[in-house]
PDB file of C-alpha atoms in Angstrom:
ATOM      1  CA  GLN C 711     -17.257 106.425 106.173  1.00 91.00           C
ATOM      2  CA  HIS C 712     -17.758 107.356 102.517  1.00 92.00           C
ATOM      3  CA  ALA C 713     -14.967 109.961 102.506  1.00 94.00           C
ATOM      4  CA  HIS C 714     -12.497 107.409 103.941  1.00 95.00           C
ATOM      5  CA  HIS C 715     -13.567 104.708 101.493  1.00 96.00           C
ATOM      6  CA  ALA C 716     -13.386 107.106  98.524  1.00 96.00           C
ATOM      7  CA  THR C 717      -9.873 108.178  99.478  1.00 96.00           C
ATOM      8  CA  ILE C 718      -8.689 104.608  99.931  1.00 96.00           C
ATOM      9  CA  ALA C 719     -10.222 103.652  96.573  1.00 96.00           C
ATOM     10  CA  ALA C 720      -8.573 106.650  94.863  1.00 96.00           C
ATOM     11  CA  LEU C 721      -5.140 105.825  96.285  1.00 96.00           C
ATOM     12  CA  GLU C 722      -5.527 102.182  95.228  1.00 95.00           C
ATOM     13  CA  MET C 723      -6.535 103.264  91.713  1.00 95.00           C
ATOM     14  CA  ILE C 724      -3.438 105.474  91.489  1.00 94.00           C
ATOM     15  CA  GLU C 725      -1.194 102.582  92.579  1.00 92.00           C
ATOM     16  CA  GLU C 726      -2.850 100.236  90.052  1.00 93.00           C
ATOM     17  CA  MET C 727      -2.310 102.799  87.288  1.00 92.00           C
ATOM     18  CA  LYS C 728       1.445 102.611  87.982  1.00 90.00           C
ATOM     19  CA  THR C 729       1.318  98.882  87.223  1.00 90.00           C
ATOM     20  CA  VAL C 730      -0.755  99.455  84.092  1.00 92.00           C
ATOM     21  CA  SER C 731       1.651 102.164  82.914  1.00 90.00           C
ATOM     22  CA  ARG C 732       4.622  99.835  83.333  1.00 91.00           C
ATOM     23  CA  GLU C 733       2.794  97.215  81.251  1.00 92.00           C
ATOM     24  CA  PHE C 734       2.001  99.853  78.624  1.00 92.00           C
ATOM     25  CA  ALA C 735       5.656 100.982  78.526  1.00 91.00           C
ATOM     26  CA  GLU C 736       6.750  97.405  77.853  1.00 92.00           C
ATOM     27  CA  ARG C 737       4.467  97.390  74.830  1.00 93.00           C
ATOM     28  CA  GLY C 738       5.703 100.803  73.661  1.00 93.00           C
ATOM     29  CA  TRP C 739       2.384 102.487  74.536  1.00 92.00           C
ATOM     30  CA  PRO C 740       2.163 105.872  76.299  1.00 90.00           C
ATOM     31  CA  PRO C 741       1.537 105.833  80.075  1.00 84.00           C
ATOM     32  CA  ILE C 742      -1.914 106.525  81.512  1.00 85.00           C
ATOM     33  CA  LYS C 743      -2.326 109.174  84.209  1.00 84.00           C
ATOM     34  CA  VAL C 744      -5.468 109.619  86.278  1.00 89.00           C
ATOM     35  CA  GLY C 745      -6.821 112.650  87.994  1.00 94.00           C
ATOM     36  CA  ILE C 746      -9.336 112.179  90.797  1.00 96.00           C
ATOM     37  CA  GLY C 747     -11.326 114.866  92.606  1.00 96.00           C
ATOM     38  CA  ILE C 748     -13.319 114.134  95.746  1.00 96.00           C
ATOM     39  CA  ALA C 749     -15.789 116.514  97.401  1.00 95.00           C
ATOM     40  CA  SER C 750     -18.160 115.689 100.261  1.00 94.00           C
ATOM     41  CA  GLY C 751     -21.509 117.312 100.896  1.00 90.00           C
ATOM     42  CA  PRO C 752     -25.184 117.282  99.930  1.00 88.00           C
ATOM     43  CA  MET C 753     -26.239 116.219  96.450  1.00 88.00           C
ATOM     44  CA  ASN C 754     -29.222 114.762  94.636  1.00 88.00           C
ATOM     45  CA  VAL C 755     -28.802 111.099  93.696  1.00 88.00           C
ATOM     46  CA  GLY C 756     -31.230 108.973  91.744  1.00 89.00           C
ATOM     47  CA  ASN C 757     -33.297 108.757  88.581  1.00 90.00           C
ATOM     48  CA  MET C 758     -33.540 112.192  86.993  1.00 89.00           C
ATOM     49  CA  GLY C 759     -35.413 113.289  83.933  1.00 86.00           C
ATOM     50  CA  SER C 760     -38.823 112.639  82.495  1.00 87.00           C
ATOM     51  CA  ALA C 761     -40.854 109.721  81.225  1.00 84.00           C
ATOM     52  CA  PHE C 762     -39.276 110.340  77.802  1.00 88.00           C
ATOM     53  CA  ARG C 763     -35.689 110.348  78.972  1.00 90.00           C
ATOM     54  CA  MET C 764     -34.514 109.067  82.377  1.00 89.00           C
ATOM     55  CA  ALA C 765     -31.021 108.552  83.767  1.00 90.00           C
ATOM     56  CA  TYR C 766     -29.583 107.577  87.136  1.00 90.00           C
ATOM     57  CA  THR C 767     -27.207 110.399  88.039  1.00 85.00           C
ATOM     58  CA  VAL C 768     -25.921 112.762  90.700  1.00 88.00           C
ATOM     59  CA  MET C 769     -26.439 116.537  90.682  1.00 89.00           C
ATOM     60  CA  GLY C 770     -25.518 119.480  92.858  1.00 85.00           C
ATOM     61  CA  ASP C 771     -22.763 121.876  93.901  1.00 89.00           C
ATOM     62  CA  THR C 772     -20.802 119.098  95.592  1.00 90.00           C
ATOM     63  CA  VAL C 773     -20.766 117.074  92.384  1.00 90.00           C
ATOM     64  CA  ASN C 774     -19.622 120.106  90.392  1.00 89.00           C
ATOM     65  CA  LEU C 775     -16.851 120.790  92.911  1.00 91.00           C
ATOM     66  CA  GLY C 776     -15.580 117.211  92.678  1.00 92.00           C
ATOM     67  CA  SER C 777     -15.477 117.565  88.899  1.00 91.00           C
ATOM     68  CA  ARG C 778     -13.601 120.861  89.146  1.00 91.00           C
ATOM     69  CA  LEU C 779     -11.097 119.316  91.545  1.00 93.00           C
ATOM     70  CA  GLU C 780     -10.511 116.487  89.098  1.00 94.00           C
ATOM     71  CA  GLY C 781      -9.843 119.045  86.385  1.00 91.00           C
ATOM     72  CA  MET C 782      -7.267 120.806  88.577  1.00 93.00           C
ATOM     73  CA  THR C 783      -5.112 117.720  89.126  1.00 95.00           C
ATOM     74  CA  LYS C 784      -2.959 118.558  86.078  1.00 94.00           C
ATOM     75  CA  MET C 785      -2.415 122.137  87.196  1.00 94.00           C
ATOM     76  CA  TYR C 786      -1.116 121.030  90.593  1.00 96.00           C
ATOM     77  CA  GLY C 787       0.638 117.860  89.388  1.00 95.00           C
ATOM     78  CA  ALA C 788      -1.501 115.781  91.748  1.00 96.00           C
ATOM     79  CA  ASN C 789      -3.269 112.497  91.034  1.00 95.00           C
ATOM     80  CA  LEU C 790      -5.844 113.152  93.767  1.00 97.00           C
ATOM     81  CA  ILE C 791      -7.310 116.368  95.153  1.00 97.00           C
ATOM     82  CA  VAL C 792      -9.909 116.554  97.926  1.00 97.00           C
ATOM     83  CA  ALA C 793     -11.896 119.482  99.202  1.00 95.00           C
ATOM     84  CA  GLU C 794     -11.418 120.647 102.781  1.00 95.00           C
ATOM     85  CA  GLU C 795     -14.691 119.135 103.949  1.00 95.00           C
ATOM     86  CA  THR C 796     -13.521 115.720 102.712  1.00 96.00           C
ATOM     87  CA  LYS C 797     -10.090 116.204 104.304  1.00 96.00           C
ATOM     88  CA  ASN C 798     -11.768 116.932 107.619  1.00 96.00           C
ATOM     89  CA  MET C 799     -13.764 113.710 107.349  1.00 95.00           C
ATOM     90  CA  ILE C 800     -10.811 111.420 106.837  1.00 94.00           C
ATOM     91  CA  ALA C 801      -8.235 110.317 109.383  1.00 92.00           C
ATOM     92  CA  GLY C 802      -5.142 108.210 108.978  1.00 94.00           C
ATOM     93  CA  PHE C 803      -3.831 109.923 105.868  1.00 97.00           C
ATOM     94  CA  ILE C 804      -0.902 112.211 105.162  1.00 96.00           C
ATOM     95  CA  THR C 805      -2.331 115.154 103.251  1.00 97.00           C
ATOM     96  CA  ARG C 806      -0.588 118.135 101.734  1.00 97.00           C
ATOM     97  CA  GLU C 807      -2.418 121.464 101.543  1.00 97.00           C
ATOM     98  CA  LEU C 808      -2.169 122.598  97.927  1.00 97.00           C
ATOM     99  CA  ASP C 809      -3.901 125.959  97.773  1.00 96.00           C
ATOM    100  CA  THR C 810      -6.778 128.158  98.770  1.00 95.00           C
ATOM    101  CA  LEU C 811      -8.750 129.201  95.737  1.00 91.00           C
ATOM    102  CA  ARG C 812     -12.017 130.395  94.303  1.00 85.00           C
ATOM    103  CA  VAL C 813     -13.347 128.000  91.730  1.00 74.00           C
ATOM    104  CA  LYS C 814     -15.199 129.337  88.692  1.00 73.00           C
ATOM    105  CA  GLY C 815     -18.769 130.250  89.543  1.00 71.00           C
ATOM    106  CA  LYS C 816     -18.175 130.487  93.327  1.00 74.00           C
ATOM    107  CA  LEU C 817     -17.386 133.464  95.545  1.00 79.00           C
ATOM    108  CA  GLN C 818     -16.426 131.546  98.704  1.00 87.00           C
ATOM    109  CA  PRO C 819     -12.818 130.313  98.630  1.00 92.00           C
ATOM    110  CA  ILE C 820     -12.021 126.675  99.336  1.00 92.00           C
ATOM    111  CA  THR C 821      -8.845 125.015 100.550  1.00 95.00           C
ATOM    112  CA  ILE C 822      -7.762 121.922  98.637  1.00 96.00           C
ATOM    113  CA  PHE C 823      -5.565 119.049  99.739  1.00 97.00           C
ATOM    114  CA  GLU C 824      -3.683 116.142  98.241  1.00 97.00           C
ATOM    115  CA  PRO C 825      -3.884 112.864 100.181  1.00 97.00           C
ATOM    116  CA  LEU C 826      -0.463 111.322  99.625  1.00 96.00           C
ATOM    117  CA  CYS C 827      -0.703 108.015 101.489  1.00 95.00           C
ATOM    118  CA  GLU C 828      -2.013 106.376 104.599  1.00 94.00           C
ATOM    119  CA  THR C 829      -0.169 107.554 107.734  1.00 95.00           C
ATOM    120  CA  LYS C 830       1.282 104.062 108.290  1.00 95.00           C
ATOM    121  CA  ASP C 831       3.014 104.229 104.888  1.00 95.00           C
ATOM    122  CA  ALA C 832       4.600 107.691 105.346  1.00 95.00           C
ATOM    123  CA  THR C 833       8.390 107.958 105.211  1.00 96.00           C
ATOM    124  CA  PRO C 834      10.373 110.531 107.180  1.00 96.00           C
ATOM    125  CA  GLU C 835      11.403 112.077 103.836  1.00 96.00           C
ATOM    126  CA  LEU C 836       7.783 112.535 102.778  1.00 96.00           C
ATOM    127  CA  LEU C 837       6.823 114.060 106.120  1.00 97.00           C
ATOM    128  CA  ALA C 838       9.759 116.492 105.899  1.00 96.00           C
ATOM    129  CA  GLU C 839       8.784 117.458 102.323  1.00 97.00           C
ATOM    130  CA  VAL C 840       5.154 118.113 103.344  1.00 97.00           C
ATOM    131  CA  ASP C 841       6.299 120.180 106.326  1.00 97.00           C
ATOM    132  CA  LEU C 842       8.687 122.246 104.237  1.00 97.00           C
ATOM    133  CA  PHE C 843       6.026 122.890 101.595  1.00 97.00           C
ATOM    134  CA  GLN C 844       3.665 124.129 104.340  1.00 97.00           C
ATOM    135  CA  LYS C 845       6.365 126.578 105.435  1.00 97.00           C
ATOM    136  CA  GLY C 846       6.733 127.764 101.853  1.00 97.00           C
ATOM    137  CA  LEU C 847       2.963 128.291 101.657  1.00 96.00           C
ATOM    138  CA  ALA C 848       3.055 130.367 104.847  1.00 96.00           C
ATOM    139  CA  HIS C 849       5.798 132.591 103.402  1.00 97.00           C
ATOM    140  CA  TYR C 850       3.835 132.886 100.149  1.00 96.00           C
ATOM    141  CA  ARG C 851       0.664 133.967 101.941  1.00 94.00           C
ATOM    142  CA  ASP C 852       2.663 136.460 104.037  1.00 95.00           C
ATOM    143  CA  GLN C 853       4.062 137.883 100.793  1.00 94.00           C
ATOM    144  CA  ALA C 854       7.573 137.002 101.950  1.00 95.00           C
ATOM    145  CA  TRP C 855       8.492 136.307  98.333  1.00 96.00           C
ATOM    146  CA  ASP C 856      12.230 135.699  98.797  1.00 96.00           C
ATOM    147  CA  ALA C 857      11.698 133.227 101.645  1.00 97.00           C
ATOM    148  CA  ALA C 858       8.917 131.446  99.688  1.00 97.00           C
ATOM    149  CA  GLU C 859      11.080 131.285  96.594  1.00 97.00           C
ATOM    150  CA  GLN C 860      13.952 129.780  98.590  1.00 97.00           C
ATOM    151  CA  VAL C 861      11.687 127.030  99.982  1.00 97.00           C
ATOM    152  CA  PHE C 862      10.061 126.184  96.639  1.00 97.00           C
ATOM    153  CA  GLU C 863      13.465 126.145  94.883  1.00 97.00           C
ATOM    154  CA  ALA C 864      14.827 123.727  97.498  1.00 97.00           C
ATOM    155  CA  LEU C 865      11.785 121.478  97.063  1.00 97.00           C
ATOM    156  CA  GLN C 866      12.053 121.660  93.277  1.00 96.00           C
ATOM    157  CA  GLN C 867      15.725 120.666  93.404  1.00 96.00           C
ATOM    158  CA  SER C 868      15.195 117.731  95.741  1.00 95.00           C
ATOM    159  CA  ASN C 869      11.946 116.451  94.204  1.00 94.00           C
ATOM    160  CA  PRO C 870      11.111 118.177  90.892  1.00 95.00           C
ATOM    161  CA  GLY C 871       7.420 118.525  90.187  1.00 93.00           C
ATOM    162  CA  VAL C 872       4.600 120.585  88.735  1.00 96.00           C
ATOM    163  CA  LEU C 873       3.481 121.868  92.145  1.00 96.00           C
ATOM    164  CA  TYR C 874       6.760 123.498  93.072  1.00 97.00           C
ATOM    165  CA  GLU C 875       7.196 124.958  89.588  1.00 97.00           C
ATOM    166  CA  LEU C 876       3.670 126.395  89.802  1.00 96.00           C
ATOM    167  CA  TYR C 877       4.518 128.232  93.034  1.00 97.00           C
ATOM    168  CA  LEU C 878       7.876 129.418  91.699  1.00 97.00           C
ATOM    169  CA  GLU C 879       6.036 130.965  88.735  1.00 96.00           C
ATOM    170  CA  ARG C 880       3.489 132.618  91.001  1.00 95.00           C
ATOM    171  CA  VAL C 881       6.204 133.995  93.285  1.00 96.00           C
ATOM    172  CA  ALA C 882       8.122 135.399  90.308  1.00 96.00           C
ATOM    173  CA  ALA C 883       4.929 137.068  89.014  1.00 94.00           C
ATOM    174  CA  PHE C 884       4.151 138.557  92.445  1.00 94.00           C
ATOM    175  CA  LYS C 885       7.730 139.776  92.898  1.00 94.00           C
ATOM    176  CA  ALA C 886       7.395 141.654  89.616  1.00 94.00           C
ATOM    177  CA  ASP C 887       3.854 142.889  90.324  1.00 92.00           C
ATOM    178  CA  PRO C 888       2.946 142.628  94.066  1.00 91.00           C
ATOM    179  CA  PRO C 889      -0.731 141.924  94.777  1.00 89.00           C
ATOM    180  CA  GLY C 890      -1.101 144.634  97.448  1.00 86.00           C
ATOM    181  CA  ASP C 891      -1.639 144.707 101.193  1.00 86.00           C
ATOM    182  CA  ASP C 892      -5.281 143.575 100.939  1.00 88.00           C
ATOM    183  CA  TRP C 893      -4.403 140.318  99.123  1.00 88.00           C
ATOM    184  CA  ASP C 894      -5.922 137.382 100.949  1.00 87.00           C
ATOM    185  CA  GLY C 895      -3.661 134.694  99.450  1.00 87.00           C
ATOM    186  CA  VAL C 896      -6.543 133.199  97.469  1.00 89.00           C
ATOM    187  CA  PHE C 897      -5.891 132.033  93.904  1.00 85.00           C
ATOM    188  CA  VAL C 898      -8.773 132.612  91.473  1.00 79.00           C
ATOM    189  CA  ALA C 899      -9.302 129.630  89.184  1.00 70.00           C
ATOM    190  CA  THR C 900     -10.614 130.887  85.846  1.00 64.00           C
ATOM    191  CA  SER C 901     -11.082 127.513  84.142  1.00 59.00           C
ATOM    192  CA  LYS C 902     -13.073 124.383  84.917  1.00 56.00           C
TER     193      LYS C 902
END
């Protein structure tokens, strides 16, 4: 159950950082934000190197993907991003689909998700927000720019955030310069 345990640990870390940030604010220090990326799959784990220099580490595409997901947390305004394989391995969480993208160095697109909370902790407002965002994504992928813009604007007004602003910017760019009929809705990530 490593995917489940990793997701629980990540959500608990995020909650603990809220407490730490409050304590920092009381001291006049800047808040701390964390970004966590989780990917599940094969990797090499153990002592790597030579007799001269040895280190216990992990290596492989899955490790690189987890690192790239962590790096994308700022772009999407998410504290935690998991790859689709991880999302499919966990149950009992409310997750929001964030995007389908090609990460740097890969041709195959991946779908990424944000675990928001355990299902038992979900509020009706959160469930409605996640559902509305999914509808906005569907409009976006169908190139129904006006409908997508309307959904993302409503979400941005009710709960301002980086994610909704990101999609409003993309929609505006695509309205000005449509991607064409062969567009597959995949975002190409050019940075790590």
